[in-house]
Short mmCIF file of C-alpha atoms in Angstrom, two decimals:
data_model
loop_
_atom_site.label_atom_id
_atom_site.label_comp_id
_atom_site.label_asym_id
_atom_site.label_seq_id
_atom_site.Cartn_x
_atom_site.Cartn_y
_atom_site.Cartn_z
CA MET A 139 138.93 88.29 97.69
CA MET A 140 137.63 85.16 97.04
CA GLY A 141 139.18 84.84 93.70
CA TYR A 142 141.98 85.41 95.07
CA TYR A 143 142.23 82.87 97.49
CA VAL A 144 141.42 80.80 95.20
CA LEU A 145 144.01 81.26 92.87
CA ILE A 146 146.68 81.42 95.22
CA GLY A 147 145.46 78.37 96.22
CA ALA A 148 145.86 76.45 92.85
CA ILE A 149 149.13 77.83 91.99
CA ALA A 150 150.35 76.78 95.41
CA LEU A 151 148.40 73.25 94.87
CA VAL A 152 150.48 72.89 91.89
CA SER A 153 154.23 74.52 93.06
CA TRP A 154 152.99 72.03 95.33
CA LEU A 155 153.31 69.32 93.02
CA VAL A 156 156.42 70.49 91.16
CA SER A 157 157.91 70.25 93.91
CA ARG A 158 157.00 66.86 95.10
CA LYS A 159 157.49 65.48 92.15
CA LEU A 160 161.36 67.21 91.81
CA LYS A 161 161.28 65.17 95.17
CA SER A 162 161.03 62.59 94.47
CA LYS A 163 163.07 62.62 91.24
CA PHE A 164 165.97 63.53 92.78
CA LYS A 165 165.71 60.32 95.32
CA HIS A 166 165.18 57.73 92.13
CA TYR A 167 168.62 59.41 90.82
CA SER A 168 170.32 59.96 93.54
CA ASN A 169 170.46 55.62 93.68
CA VAL A 170 172.11 56.24 90.35
CA HIS A 171 175.32 55.85 91.20
CA LEU A 172 178.30 56.61 89.25
CA GLN A 173 180.60 54.60 87.41
CA ASN A 174 184.05 57.29 87.58
CA GLY A 175 183.01 57.37 91.66
CA MET A 176 183.41 60.83 90.73
CA SER A 177 181.50 62.73 93.81
CA GLY A 178 179.13 65.89 93.71
CA ALA A 179 181.71 68.10 95.32
CA GLU A 180 184.59 66.57 92.76
CA ILE A 181 182.26 66.67 89.71
CA ALA A 182 181.92 70.72 91.27
CA GLU A 183 185.54 71.46 91.14
CA LYS A 184 186.33 69.02 87.43
CA MET A 185 183.68 71.36 85.99
CA LEU A 186 184.94 75.51 87.27
CA SER A 187 188.53 73.90 86.14
CA ASP A 188 188.35 73.12 82.36
CA ASN A 189 186.26 76.15 82.01
CA GLY A 190 189.43 77.13 83.53
CA ILE A 191 187.53 78.74 86.61
CA ARG A 192 190.16 79.29 89.64
CA ASP A 193 188.22 81.76 92.28
CA VAL A 194 185.92 79.74 92.63
CA LYS A 195 185.79 77.63 96.28
CA VAL A 196 182.71 74.44 96.47
CA VAL A 197 181.28 74.62 99.99
CA SER A 198 178.84 72.40 101.83
CA THR A 199 175.63 73.84 103.02
CA ALA A 200 173.50 72.16 105.60
CA GLY A 201 169.95 71.14 104.07
CA MET A 202 168.21 69.41 101.03
CA LEU A 203 168.13 70.85 97.56
CA THR A 204 169.46 73.56 98.97
CA ASP A 205 172.65 74.01 96.68
CA HIS A 206 173.64 77.47 95.48
CA TYR A 207 175.57 79.36 93.70
CA ASN A 208 177.15 83.27 95.56
CA PRO A 209 178.26 85.62 93.46
CA LYS A 210 179.32 87.92 95.86
CA SER A 211 181.64 84.82 97.71
CA LYS A 212 182.27 83.13 94.80
CA THR A 213 181.15 80.27 96.81
CA VAL A 214 179.40 76.94 94.58
CA ASN A 215 177.25 76.02 98.01
CA LEU A 216 176.17 72.42 97.47
CA SER A 217 173.71 70.33 99.23
CA GLU A 218 174.24 67.97 101.83
CA GLY A 219 172.55 64.56 99.29
CA VAL A 220 174.59 66.71 96.60
CA TYR A 221 178.07 67.42 97.38
CA ASN A 222 179.21 63.98 99.25
CA GLN A 223 177.01 61.32 96.93
CA ARG A 224 178.19 60.38 94.11
CA ASN A 225 174.70 59.14 91.98
CA ALA A 226 172.69 60.83 88.67
CA ALA A 227 171.32 63.63 90.60
CA ALA A 228 174.15 64.66 92.49
CA ALA A 229 175.91 65.55 89.40
CA ALA A 230 173.27 67.37 87.39
CA VAL A 231 172.72 69.34 90.72
CA ALA A 232 176.62 70.86 90.98
CA ALA A 233 177.35 70.66 87.44
CA HIS A 234 174.28 73.02 87.00
CA GLU A 235 175.25 75.65 90.12
CA CYS A 236 179.34 75.34 87.89
CA GLY A 237 176.70 76.44 85.81
CA HIS A 238 175.75 79.36 87.12
CA ALA A 239 179.36 80.00 87.58
CA VAL A 240 180.24 80.01 84.43
CA GLN A 241 177.67 82.51 83.91
CA HIS A 242 179.48 84.54 86.07
CA ALA A 243 182.64 84.36 84.81
CA GLN A 244 181.28 85.60 81.18
CA ALA A 245 179.47 88.04 82.21
CA TYR A 246 176.13 86.41 80.80
CA GLU A 247 173.85 89.14 80.55
CA TRP A 248 170.88 87.33 81.81
CA LEU A 249 172.66 86.07 85.08
CA THR A 250 173.97 90.21 85.52
CA LEU A 251 170.54 91.65 85.12
CA ARG A 252 168.95 89.73 86.98
CA SER A 253 172.12 90.10 90.00
CA LYS A 254 170.85 94.09 89.51
CA LEU A 255 167.70 93.56 90.23
CA VAL A 256 168.29 92.28 93.62
CA PRO A 257 168.81 93.87 95.61
CA VAL A 258 165.56 95.98 94.45
CA VAL A 259 163.66 93.19 94.45
CA SER A 260 164.41 91.87 98.12
CA VAL A 261 162.73 95.42 99.93
CA THR A 262 159.93 95.39 97.36
CA SER A 263 158.27 91.54 96.73
CA SER A 264 157.05 91.31 100.26
CA MET A 265 155.39 94.94 100.89
CA SER A 266 153.67 94.92 96.72
CA MET A 267 150.55 93.18 97.55
CA TRP A 268 150.38 95.03 100.38
CA VAL A 269 151.11 98.41 98.82
CA VAL A 270 148.13 97.51 96.71
CA PHE A 271 146.04 95.96 98.97
CA GLY A 272 145.77 100.02 101.44
CA GLY A 273 146.32 101.59 97.85
CA LEU A 274 142.55 100.10 97.07
CA MET A 275 141.42 100.56 100.51
CA LEU A 276 142.34 104.13 100.39
CA GLY A 277 139.02 103.98 97.06
CA ALA A 278 141.42 103.07 94.11
CA ALA A 279 138.87 100.57 92.49
CA ALA A 280 136.75 103.83 92.40
CA GLY A 281 138.80 106.43 91.26
CA VAL A 282 140.41 107.57 94.20
CA GLY A 283 142.96 109.90 93.03
CA PHE A 284 145.93 109.40 96.22
CA GLY A 285 144.98 105.76 96.08
CA TYR A 286 144.69 104.31 93.15
CA TRP A 287 148.70 106.34 93.02
CA VAL A 288 149.65 103.89 95.86
CA ALA A 289 147.93 100.65 94.06
CA VAL A 290 150.21 102.26 90.81
CA ALA A 291 153.34 102.15 93.74
CA GLY A 292 151.91 98.55 94.95
CA LEU A 293 151.82 97.48 91.83
CA ILE A 294 155.24 98.40 90.03
CA MET A 295 156.75 96.78 92.68
CA MET A 296 154.63 93.15 91.67
CA GLY A 297 155.71 93.77 88.11
CA LEU A 298 159.60 94.38 89.25
CA ALA A 299 159.21 90.66 91.07
CA THR A 300 157.41 89.89 87.77
CA LEU A 301 160.09 90.68 85.45
CA PHE A 302 162.90 89.16 88.01
CA SER A 303 160.60 85.32 88.46
CA PHE A 304 161.23 85.39 84.38
CA ILE A 305 164.91 86.38 83.94
CA THR A 306 165.38 83.58 86.38
CA LEU A 307 164.25 80.64 82.83
CA PRO A 308 167.10 81.75 80.99
CA VAL A 309 169.47 81.84 83.41
CA GLU A 310 168.08 78.54 84.65
CA TYR A 311 167.67 77.14 82.05
CA ASP A 312 171.16 78.23 80.79
CA ALA A 313 172.93 76.72 83.70
CA SER A 314 171.45 73.13 82.62
CA ASN A 315 172.47 73.24 79.37
CA ARG A 316 175.09 74.45 80.03
CA ALA A 317 176.25 71.22 82.56
CA LEU A 318 174.75 68.69 80.40
CA ALA A 319 176.89 70.33 77.68
CA TRP A 320 179.64 69.44 80.22
CA LEU A 321 178.39 66.79 80.89
CA LYS A 322 178.27 64.20 78.20
CA ASN A 323 181.35 66.26 76.43
CA GLN A 324 183.72 65.25 78.94
CA ASN A 325 182.64 61.84 79.23
CA VAL A 326 181.99 61.94 83.68
CA VAL A 327 178.51 60.41 82.89
CA THR A 328 177.78 57.62 81.36
CA PRO A 329 174.20 57.34 78.87
CA GLN A 330 171.93 56.21 81.32
CA GLU A 331 173.72 58.11 84.18
CA TYR A 332 173.22 61.73 82.17
CA GLU A 333 169.47 61.15 80.80
CA GLY A 334 169.20 60.70 84.85
CA SER A 335 170.55 63.73 85.03
CA GLU A 336 168.29 65.58 82.48
CA ASP A 337 165.19 64.90 84.07
CA ALA A 338 166.53 65.89 86.95
CA LEU A 339 167.54 69.81 85.95
CA LYS A 340 163.77 69.11 84.00
CA TRP A 341 162.11 68.98 86.96
CA ALA A 342 164.47 71.73 88.21
CA ALA A 343 163.73 74.31 86.40
CA ARG A 344 159.92 73.60 86.08
CA THR A 345 159.98 74.81 90.19
CA TYR A 346 161.61 77.98 88.33
CA LEU A 347 158.40 78.19 85.77
CA VAL A 348 155.71 77.49 87.91
CA ALA A 349 157.20 80.17 90.14
CA ALA A 350 157.15 82.58 87.37
CA ILE A 351 153.42 81.92 86.40
CA GLY A 352 152.51 82.06 89.39
CA SER A 353 154.17 85.33 89.75
CA LEU A 354 151.81 86.82 86.72
CA ALA A 355 148.96 84.96 87.10
CA THR A 356 148.96 87.74 90.69
CA LEU A 357 149.93 90.67 89.19
CA VAL A 358 146.81 89.81 86.47
CA TYR A 359 144.61 89.75 89.28
CA TRP A 360 146.15 92.62 91.21
CA GLY A 361 145.89 94.95 88.04
CA LEU A 362 142.99 94.06 87.43
CA GLN A 363 141.19 94.83 91.41
CA VAL A 364 142.91 98.26 89.86
CA PHE A 365 141.61 98.93 87.08
CA GLY A 366 138.81 97.76 86.51
CA GLY A 367 136.53 99.75 88.79
CA ARG A 368 137.94 102.61 86.86
CA ASP A 369 135.68 104.21 83.70
#
């Protein structure tokens, strides 16, 4: 178990560092005010309109960096630091979330696949480690049949969560690419503002990358615990 705690600690440290850097970047680019004077909400509404999307609403949600697109309610939810703000960070986040709305409208394959996994992963992800651990307690590592299959079931659950994390990567990177292309092509931001928006979105994407790598590392660790003790 010591190895597992070291692994989790290392992943948590890297995740904290990236998250801290993201917050620092967001704060920095929040001071780069847009020359066009548009708020995050106005930018989101314009991007939706430019892409012919009329059935998605832009709403405000509480918290910091809680921005997200909800495909069920068809809403672009912008946090308090984005909805009313008029800076490069707000422009980047607002356009990124609208990028997901565009993906949804165009049936982007990776988003469709991710959406199909959500109901399954929401149930299995929280219990997968306990199922694996329970299987090991029942003798999976020693080759005892029932415990082994319990542990394998847990690994499959964990594997689905890992798959979900990696499928999320192209979804997030594509949404950022769509956002940046629109901001540039429509001249919504100046070159300096564009650089800030691009940098902010790069760090946001890295949080998903760290999460995916962490999920894979955890899966490999527990896989070795289950299969490593078998002949």
